[in-house]
Tab-separated table of C-alpha atoms and ligand atoms in Angstrom:
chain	number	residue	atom	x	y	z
A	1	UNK	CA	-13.494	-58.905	46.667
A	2	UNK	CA	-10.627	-57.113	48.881
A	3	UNK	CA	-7.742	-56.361	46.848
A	4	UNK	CA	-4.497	-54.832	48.003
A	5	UNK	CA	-1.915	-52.819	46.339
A	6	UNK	CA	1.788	-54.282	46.500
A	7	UNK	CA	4.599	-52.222	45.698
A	8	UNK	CA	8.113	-52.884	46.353
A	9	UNK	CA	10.987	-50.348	45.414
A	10	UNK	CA	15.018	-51.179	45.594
A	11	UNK	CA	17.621	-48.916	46.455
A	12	UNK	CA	21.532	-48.144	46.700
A	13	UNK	CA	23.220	-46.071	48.261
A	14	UNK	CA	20.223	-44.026	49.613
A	15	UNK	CA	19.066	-43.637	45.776
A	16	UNK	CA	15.944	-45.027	43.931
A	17	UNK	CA	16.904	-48.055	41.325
A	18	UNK	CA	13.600	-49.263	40.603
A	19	UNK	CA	10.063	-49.985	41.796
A	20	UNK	CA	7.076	-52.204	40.424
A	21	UNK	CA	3.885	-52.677	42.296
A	22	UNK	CA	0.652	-55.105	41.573
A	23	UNK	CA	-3.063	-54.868	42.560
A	24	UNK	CA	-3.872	-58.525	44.044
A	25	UNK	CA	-6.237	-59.929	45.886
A	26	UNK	CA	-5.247	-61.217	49.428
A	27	UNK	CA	-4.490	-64.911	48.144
A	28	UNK	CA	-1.825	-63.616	45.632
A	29	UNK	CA	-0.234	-61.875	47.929
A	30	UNK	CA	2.741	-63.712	48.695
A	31	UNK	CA	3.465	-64.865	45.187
A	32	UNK	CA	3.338	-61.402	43.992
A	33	UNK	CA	5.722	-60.479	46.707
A	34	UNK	CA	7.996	-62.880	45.454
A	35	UNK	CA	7.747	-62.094	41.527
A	36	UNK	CA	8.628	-58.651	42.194
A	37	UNK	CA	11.236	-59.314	44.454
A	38	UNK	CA	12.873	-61.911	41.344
A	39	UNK	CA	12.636	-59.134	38.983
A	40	UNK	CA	14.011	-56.084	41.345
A	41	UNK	CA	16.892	-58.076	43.142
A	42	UNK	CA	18.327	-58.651	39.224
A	43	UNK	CA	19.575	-55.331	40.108
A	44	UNK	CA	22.732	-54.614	42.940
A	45	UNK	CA	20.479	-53.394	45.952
A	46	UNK	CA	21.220	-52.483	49.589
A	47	UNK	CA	17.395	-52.105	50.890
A	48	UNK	CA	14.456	-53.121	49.844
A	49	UNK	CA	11.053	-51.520	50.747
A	50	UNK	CA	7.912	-53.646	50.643
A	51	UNK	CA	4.588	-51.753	51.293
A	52	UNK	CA	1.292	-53.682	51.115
A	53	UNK	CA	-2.135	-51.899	51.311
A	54	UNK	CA	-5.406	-52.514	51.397
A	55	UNK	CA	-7.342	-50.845	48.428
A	56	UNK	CA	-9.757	-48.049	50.165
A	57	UNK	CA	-12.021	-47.485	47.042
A	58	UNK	CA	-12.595	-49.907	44.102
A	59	UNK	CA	-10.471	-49.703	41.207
A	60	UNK	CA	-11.817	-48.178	38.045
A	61	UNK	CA	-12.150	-50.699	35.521
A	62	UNK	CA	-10.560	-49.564	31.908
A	63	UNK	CA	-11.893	-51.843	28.901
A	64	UNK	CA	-8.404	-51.597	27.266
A	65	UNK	CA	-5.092	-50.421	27.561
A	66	UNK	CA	-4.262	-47.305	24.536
A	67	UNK	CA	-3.598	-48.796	21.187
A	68	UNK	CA	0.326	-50.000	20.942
A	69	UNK	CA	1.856	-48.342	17.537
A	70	UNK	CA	5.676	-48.908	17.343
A	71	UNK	CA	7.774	-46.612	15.037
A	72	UNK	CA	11.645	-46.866	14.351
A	73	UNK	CA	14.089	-44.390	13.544
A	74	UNK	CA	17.563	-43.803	11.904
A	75	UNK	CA	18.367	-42.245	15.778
A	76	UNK	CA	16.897	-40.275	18.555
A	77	UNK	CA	17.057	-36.637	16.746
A	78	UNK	CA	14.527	-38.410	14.054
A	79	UNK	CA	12.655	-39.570	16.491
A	80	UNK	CA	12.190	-36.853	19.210
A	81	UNK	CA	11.657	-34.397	15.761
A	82	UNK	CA	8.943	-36.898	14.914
A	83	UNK	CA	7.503	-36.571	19.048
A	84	UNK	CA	8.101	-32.736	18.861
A	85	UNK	CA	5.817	-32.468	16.210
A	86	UNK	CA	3.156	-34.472	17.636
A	87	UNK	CA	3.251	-32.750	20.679
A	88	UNK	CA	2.968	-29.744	18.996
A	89	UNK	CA	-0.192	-30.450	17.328
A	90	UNK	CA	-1.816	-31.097	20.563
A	91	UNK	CA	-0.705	-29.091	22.930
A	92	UNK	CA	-0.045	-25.831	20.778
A	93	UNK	CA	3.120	-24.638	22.242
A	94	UNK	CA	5.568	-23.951	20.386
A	95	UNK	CA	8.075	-26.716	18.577
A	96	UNK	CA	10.788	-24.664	20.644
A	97	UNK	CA	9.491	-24.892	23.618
A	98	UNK	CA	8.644	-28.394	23.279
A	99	UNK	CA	12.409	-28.892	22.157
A	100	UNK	CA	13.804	-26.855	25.666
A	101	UNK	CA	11.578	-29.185	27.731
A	102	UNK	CA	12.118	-32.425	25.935
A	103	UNK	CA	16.299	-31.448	26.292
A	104	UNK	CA	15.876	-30.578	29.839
A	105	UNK	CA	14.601	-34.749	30.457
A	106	UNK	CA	17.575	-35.561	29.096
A	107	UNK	CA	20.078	-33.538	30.748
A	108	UNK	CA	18.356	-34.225	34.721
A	109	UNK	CA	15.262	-32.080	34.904
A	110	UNK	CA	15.248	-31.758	38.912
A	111	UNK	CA	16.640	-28.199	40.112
A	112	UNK	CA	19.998	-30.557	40.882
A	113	UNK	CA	20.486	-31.959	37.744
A	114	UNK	CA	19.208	-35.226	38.930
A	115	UNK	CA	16.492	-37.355	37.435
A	116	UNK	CA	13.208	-36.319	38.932
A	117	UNK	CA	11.575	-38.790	41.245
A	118	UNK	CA	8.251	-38.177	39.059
A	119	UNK	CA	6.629	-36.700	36.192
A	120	UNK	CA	7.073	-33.193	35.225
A	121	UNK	CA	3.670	-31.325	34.638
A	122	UNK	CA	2.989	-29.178	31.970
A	123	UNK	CA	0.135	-26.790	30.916
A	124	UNK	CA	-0.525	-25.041	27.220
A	125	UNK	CA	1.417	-22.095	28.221
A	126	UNK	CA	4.549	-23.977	28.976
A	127	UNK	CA	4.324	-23.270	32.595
A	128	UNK	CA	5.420	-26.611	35.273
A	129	UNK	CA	2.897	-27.166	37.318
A	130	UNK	CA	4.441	-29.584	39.996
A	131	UNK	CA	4.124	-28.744	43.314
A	132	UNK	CA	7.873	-30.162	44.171
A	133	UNK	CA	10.549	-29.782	40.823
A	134	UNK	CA	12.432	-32.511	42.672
A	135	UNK	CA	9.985	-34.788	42.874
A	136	UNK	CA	7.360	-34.579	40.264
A	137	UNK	CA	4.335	-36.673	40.114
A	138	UNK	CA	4.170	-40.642	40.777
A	139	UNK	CA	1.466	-42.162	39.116
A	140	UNK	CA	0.621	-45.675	41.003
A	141	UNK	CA	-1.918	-47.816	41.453
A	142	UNK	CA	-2.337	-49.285	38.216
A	143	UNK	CA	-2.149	-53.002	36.812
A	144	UNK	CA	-3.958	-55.532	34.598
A	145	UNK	CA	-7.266	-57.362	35.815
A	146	UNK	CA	-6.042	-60.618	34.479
A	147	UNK	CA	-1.903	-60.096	34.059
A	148	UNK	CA	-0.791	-63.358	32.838
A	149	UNK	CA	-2.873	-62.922	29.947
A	150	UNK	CA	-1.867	-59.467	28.864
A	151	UNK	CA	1.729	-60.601	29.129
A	152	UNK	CA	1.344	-63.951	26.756
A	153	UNK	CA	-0.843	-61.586	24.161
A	154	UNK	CA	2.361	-58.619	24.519
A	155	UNK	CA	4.591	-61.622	24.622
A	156	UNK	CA	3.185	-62.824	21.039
A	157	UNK	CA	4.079	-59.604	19.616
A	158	UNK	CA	7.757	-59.881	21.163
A	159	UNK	CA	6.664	-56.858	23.850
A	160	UNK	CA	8.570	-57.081	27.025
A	161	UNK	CA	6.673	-56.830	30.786
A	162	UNK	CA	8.634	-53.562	30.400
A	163	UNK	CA	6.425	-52.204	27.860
A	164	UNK	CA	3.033	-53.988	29.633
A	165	UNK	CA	4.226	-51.712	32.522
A	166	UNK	CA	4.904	-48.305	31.168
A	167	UNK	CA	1.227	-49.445	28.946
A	168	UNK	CA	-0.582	-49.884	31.974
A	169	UNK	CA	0.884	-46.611	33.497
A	170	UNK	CA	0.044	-44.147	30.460
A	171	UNK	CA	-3.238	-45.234	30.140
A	172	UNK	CA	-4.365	-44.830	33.700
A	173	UNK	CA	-2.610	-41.325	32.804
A	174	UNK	CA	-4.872	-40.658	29.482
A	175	UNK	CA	-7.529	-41.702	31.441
A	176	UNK	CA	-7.474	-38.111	33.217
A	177	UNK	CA	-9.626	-36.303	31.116
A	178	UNK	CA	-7.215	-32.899	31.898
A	179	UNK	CA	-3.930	-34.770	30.851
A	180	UNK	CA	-3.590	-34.202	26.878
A	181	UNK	CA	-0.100	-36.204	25.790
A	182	UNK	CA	2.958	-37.557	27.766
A	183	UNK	CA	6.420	-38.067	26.739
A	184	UNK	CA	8.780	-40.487	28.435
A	185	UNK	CA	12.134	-41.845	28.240
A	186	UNK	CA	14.079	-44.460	30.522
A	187	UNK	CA	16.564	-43.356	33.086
A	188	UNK	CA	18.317	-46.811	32.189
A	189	UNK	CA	21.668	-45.658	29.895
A	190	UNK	CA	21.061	-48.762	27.815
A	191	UNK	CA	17.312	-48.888	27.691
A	192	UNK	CA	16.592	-46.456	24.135
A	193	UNK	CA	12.894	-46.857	23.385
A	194	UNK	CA	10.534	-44.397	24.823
A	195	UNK	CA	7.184	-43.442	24.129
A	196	UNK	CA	4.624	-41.042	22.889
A	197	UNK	CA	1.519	-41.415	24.540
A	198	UNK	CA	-2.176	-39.510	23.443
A	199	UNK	CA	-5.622	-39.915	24.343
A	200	UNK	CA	-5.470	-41.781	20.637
A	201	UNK	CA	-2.442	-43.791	21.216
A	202	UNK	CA	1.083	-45.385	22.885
A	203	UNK	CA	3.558	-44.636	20.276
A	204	UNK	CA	6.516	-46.560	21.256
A	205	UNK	CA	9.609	-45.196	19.605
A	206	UNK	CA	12.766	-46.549	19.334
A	207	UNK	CA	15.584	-44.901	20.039
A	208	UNK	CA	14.447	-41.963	21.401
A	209	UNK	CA	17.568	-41.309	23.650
A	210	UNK	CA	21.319	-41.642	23.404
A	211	UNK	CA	22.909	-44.479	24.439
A	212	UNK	CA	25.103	-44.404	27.812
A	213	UNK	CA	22.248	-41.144	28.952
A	214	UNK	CA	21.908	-42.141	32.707
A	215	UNK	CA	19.034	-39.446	32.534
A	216	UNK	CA	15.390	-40.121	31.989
A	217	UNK	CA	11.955	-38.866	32.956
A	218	UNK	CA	8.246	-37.936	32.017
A	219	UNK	CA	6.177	-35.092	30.896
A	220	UNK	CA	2.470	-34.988	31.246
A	221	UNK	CA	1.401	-32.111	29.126
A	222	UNK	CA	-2.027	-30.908	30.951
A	223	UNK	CA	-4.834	-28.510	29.591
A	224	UNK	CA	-4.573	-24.619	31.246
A	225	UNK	CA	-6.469	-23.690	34.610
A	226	UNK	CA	-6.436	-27.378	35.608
A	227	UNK	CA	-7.155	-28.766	39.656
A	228	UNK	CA	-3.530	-29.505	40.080
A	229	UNK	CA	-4.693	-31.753	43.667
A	230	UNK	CA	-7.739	-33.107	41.778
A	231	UNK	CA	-4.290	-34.695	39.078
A	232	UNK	CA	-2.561	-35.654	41.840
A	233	UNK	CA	-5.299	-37.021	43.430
A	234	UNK	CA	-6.431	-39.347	40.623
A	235	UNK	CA	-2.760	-40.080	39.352
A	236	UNK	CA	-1.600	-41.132	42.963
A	237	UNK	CA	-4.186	-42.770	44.831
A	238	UNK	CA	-7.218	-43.616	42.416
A	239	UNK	CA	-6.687	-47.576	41.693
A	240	UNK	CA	-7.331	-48.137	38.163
A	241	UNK	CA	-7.737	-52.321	36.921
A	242	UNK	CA	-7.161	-52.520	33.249
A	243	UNK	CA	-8.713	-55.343	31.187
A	244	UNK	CA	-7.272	-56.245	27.887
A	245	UNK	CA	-4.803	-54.683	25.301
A	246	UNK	CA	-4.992	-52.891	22.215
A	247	UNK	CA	-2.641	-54.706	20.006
B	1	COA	N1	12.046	-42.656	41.413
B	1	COA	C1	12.838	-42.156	42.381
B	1	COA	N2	12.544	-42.281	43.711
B	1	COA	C2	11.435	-42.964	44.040
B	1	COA	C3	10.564	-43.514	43.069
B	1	COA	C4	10.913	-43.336	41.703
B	1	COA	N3	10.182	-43.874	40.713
B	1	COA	N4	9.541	-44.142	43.696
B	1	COA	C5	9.755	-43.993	45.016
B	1	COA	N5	10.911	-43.305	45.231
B	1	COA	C6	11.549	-42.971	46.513
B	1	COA	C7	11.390	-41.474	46.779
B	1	COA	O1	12.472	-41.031	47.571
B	1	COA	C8	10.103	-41.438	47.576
B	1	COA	O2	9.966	-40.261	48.336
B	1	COA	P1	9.211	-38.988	47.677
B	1	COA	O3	7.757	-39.304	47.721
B	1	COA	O4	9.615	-37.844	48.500
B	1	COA	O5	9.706	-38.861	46.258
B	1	COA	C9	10.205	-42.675	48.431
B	1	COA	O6	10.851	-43.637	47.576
B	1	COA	C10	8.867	-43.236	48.878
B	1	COA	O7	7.974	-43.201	47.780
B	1	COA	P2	6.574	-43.955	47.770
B	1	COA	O8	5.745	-43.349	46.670
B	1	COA	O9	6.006	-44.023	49.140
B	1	COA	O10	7.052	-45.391	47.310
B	1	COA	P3	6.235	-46.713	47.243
B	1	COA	O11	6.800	-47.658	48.229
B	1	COA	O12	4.774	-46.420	47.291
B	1	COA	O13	6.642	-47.255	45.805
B	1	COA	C11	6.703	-47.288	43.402
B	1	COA	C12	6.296	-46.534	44.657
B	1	COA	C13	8.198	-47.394	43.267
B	1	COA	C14	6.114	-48.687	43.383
B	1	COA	C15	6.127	-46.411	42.279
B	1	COA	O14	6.689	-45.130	42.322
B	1	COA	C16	6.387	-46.948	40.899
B	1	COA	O15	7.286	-46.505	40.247
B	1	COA	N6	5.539	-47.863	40.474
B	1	COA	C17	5.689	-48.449	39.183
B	1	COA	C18	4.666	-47.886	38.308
B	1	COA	C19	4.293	-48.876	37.285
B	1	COA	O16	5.106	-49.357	36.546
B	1	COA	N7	3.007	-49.172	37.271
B	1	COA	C20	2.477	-50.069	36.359
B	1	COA	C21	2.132	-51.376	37.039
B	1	COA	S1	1.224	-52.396	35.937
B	2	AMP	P1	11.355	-45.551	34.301
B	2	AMP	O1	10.225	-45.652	33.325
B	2	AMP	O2	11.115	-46.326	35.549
B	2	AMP	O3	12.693	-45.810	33.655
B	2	AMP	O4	11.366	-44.040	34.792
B	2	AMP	C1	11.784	-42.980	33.965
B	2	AMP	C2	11.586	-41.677	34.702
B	2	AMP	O5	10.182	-41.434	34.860
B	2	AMP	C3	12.170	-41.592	36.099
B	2	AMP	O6	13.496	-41.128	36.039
B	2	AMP	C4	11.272	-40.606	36.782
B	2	AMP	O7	11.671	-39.289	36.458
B	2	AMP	C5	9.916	-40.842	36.129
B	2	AMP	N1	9.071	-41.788	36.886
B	2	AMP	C6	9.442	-42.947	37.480
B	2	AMP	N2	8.383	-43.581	38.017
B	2	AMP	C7	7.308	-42.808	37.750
B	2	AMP	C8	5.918	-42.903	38.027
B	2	AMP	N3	5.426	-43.942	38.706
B	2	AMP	N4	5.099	-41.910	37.602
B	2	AMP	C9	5.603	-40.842	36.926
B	2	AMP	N5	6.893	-40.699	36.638
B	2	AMP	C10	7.747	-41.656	37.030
């Protein structure tokens, strides 16, 4: 079967708001188009960009999504102590280190002081490994063989489409066998939970930033003397079709 990726992104003012895309085959097109368009357009816009493309290789199918494990704290220095510490004992850098890098995602980790456009990249040593500071890593391509099902299971838990997103996302990322742990948090001031993510498991932890913090981003921590095009390579264009969750 042909399928195609659909991606639309919103934005103000010349500056990203936000972007959600869908693998589909050609019949769902136009419903998918108008889905996304629902959710985005919630959101004060002045352009939208709609790119539709056929898939050029066929997705990788992933039997299920990471295993969901949500943890709550008194506030976010409990929490991103509690991340720190995980990190720590799989990357082996230093809690320090970890801490400097974790508080540069929440003060605007570009070279401006801006959010990044992507994910940061980050080896054992500490060193980035992005080819652009600015703009990080995008990892795309990535939804649910059957998505109406994964939402009504997340749904049953009281998950949000938010979290089936940011699920489908850091498992195509732990997929990469060079990509050890990520840490994320929302650029969205009022949006607190962010997540912990392993080869073992999505740790969702809530709240892992301040409240009113328009800053937010990603770090992929990566193993040393890694193919920096082969990551971008699979976290950019390799389709990846995911099939159930882990719940
Ligand atoms: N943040 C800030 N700017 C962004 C952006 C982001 N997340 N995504 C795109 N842009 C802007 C940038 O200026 C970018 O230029 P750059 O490559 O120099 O940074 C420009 O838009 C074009 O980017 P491109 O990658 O061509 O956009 P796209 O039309 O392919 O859309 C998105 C990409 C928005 C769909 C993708 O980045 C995204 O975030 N997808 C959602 C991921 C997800 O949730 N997946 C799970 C689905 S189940
Ligand atoms: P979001 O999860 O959309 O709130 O994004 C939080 C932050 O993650 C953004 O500010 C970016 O720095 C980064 N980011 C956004 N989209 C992606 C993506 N597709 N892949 C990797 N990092 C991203």
């Amino acid at each position: 079967m042909k399928l195609f990726s659909v991606k639309l992104r919103a934005s103000k003012d010349g500056k990203h708001i936000s972007g959600a895309e869908r693998i589909t085959p050609y019949e769902k097109i136009n419903t998918v188009i108008n889905q996304l368009y629902h959710r985005l357009s919630r959101k004060e816009f002045d352009s939208i960009n709609i790119k539709i493309d056929i898939l050029k290789e066929q997705p990788l199918l992933a039997e299920k999504t990471l295993p969901v494990v949500n943890l709550n704290f008194k506030n976010h220095r409990e929490a991103n102590k509690w991340a720190i510490q995980i990190i720590q004992k799989q990357t082996g850098l230093s809690e320090e280190k970890i801490k400097q890098l974790i508080d540069l995602i929440h003060s605007g980790a570009s070279p401006d002081g801006e959010n990044m456009r992507g994910a940061m990249i980050v080896d054992l040593r500490g060193n980035r490994l992005e080819k652009n500071r600015s703009r990080g890593v995008r990892t795309t391509d990535v939804d649910y063989l059957d998505r109406e099902k994964i939402i009504r299971k997340l749904k049953e838990k009281c998950f949000t489409e938010r979290t089936a997103d940011a699920l489908a996302l850091t498992t195509k990322n732990m997929l990469h066998p060079d990509i050890i742990a990520e840490y994320c948090i929302s650029d969205e001031p009022d949006y607190l939970t962010g997540y912990l993510s392993t080869k073992e498991a999505y740790y969702r932890l809530t709240p892992l930033k301040e409240k009113g913090n328009e800053k937010g981003g990603r770090i992929y921590f990566v193993k040393n003397g890694v193919d920096i095009d082969d990551i971008y390579r699979f976290l950019e264009e390799k389709p990846v079709l995911i099939k159930d969750v882990d719940i």
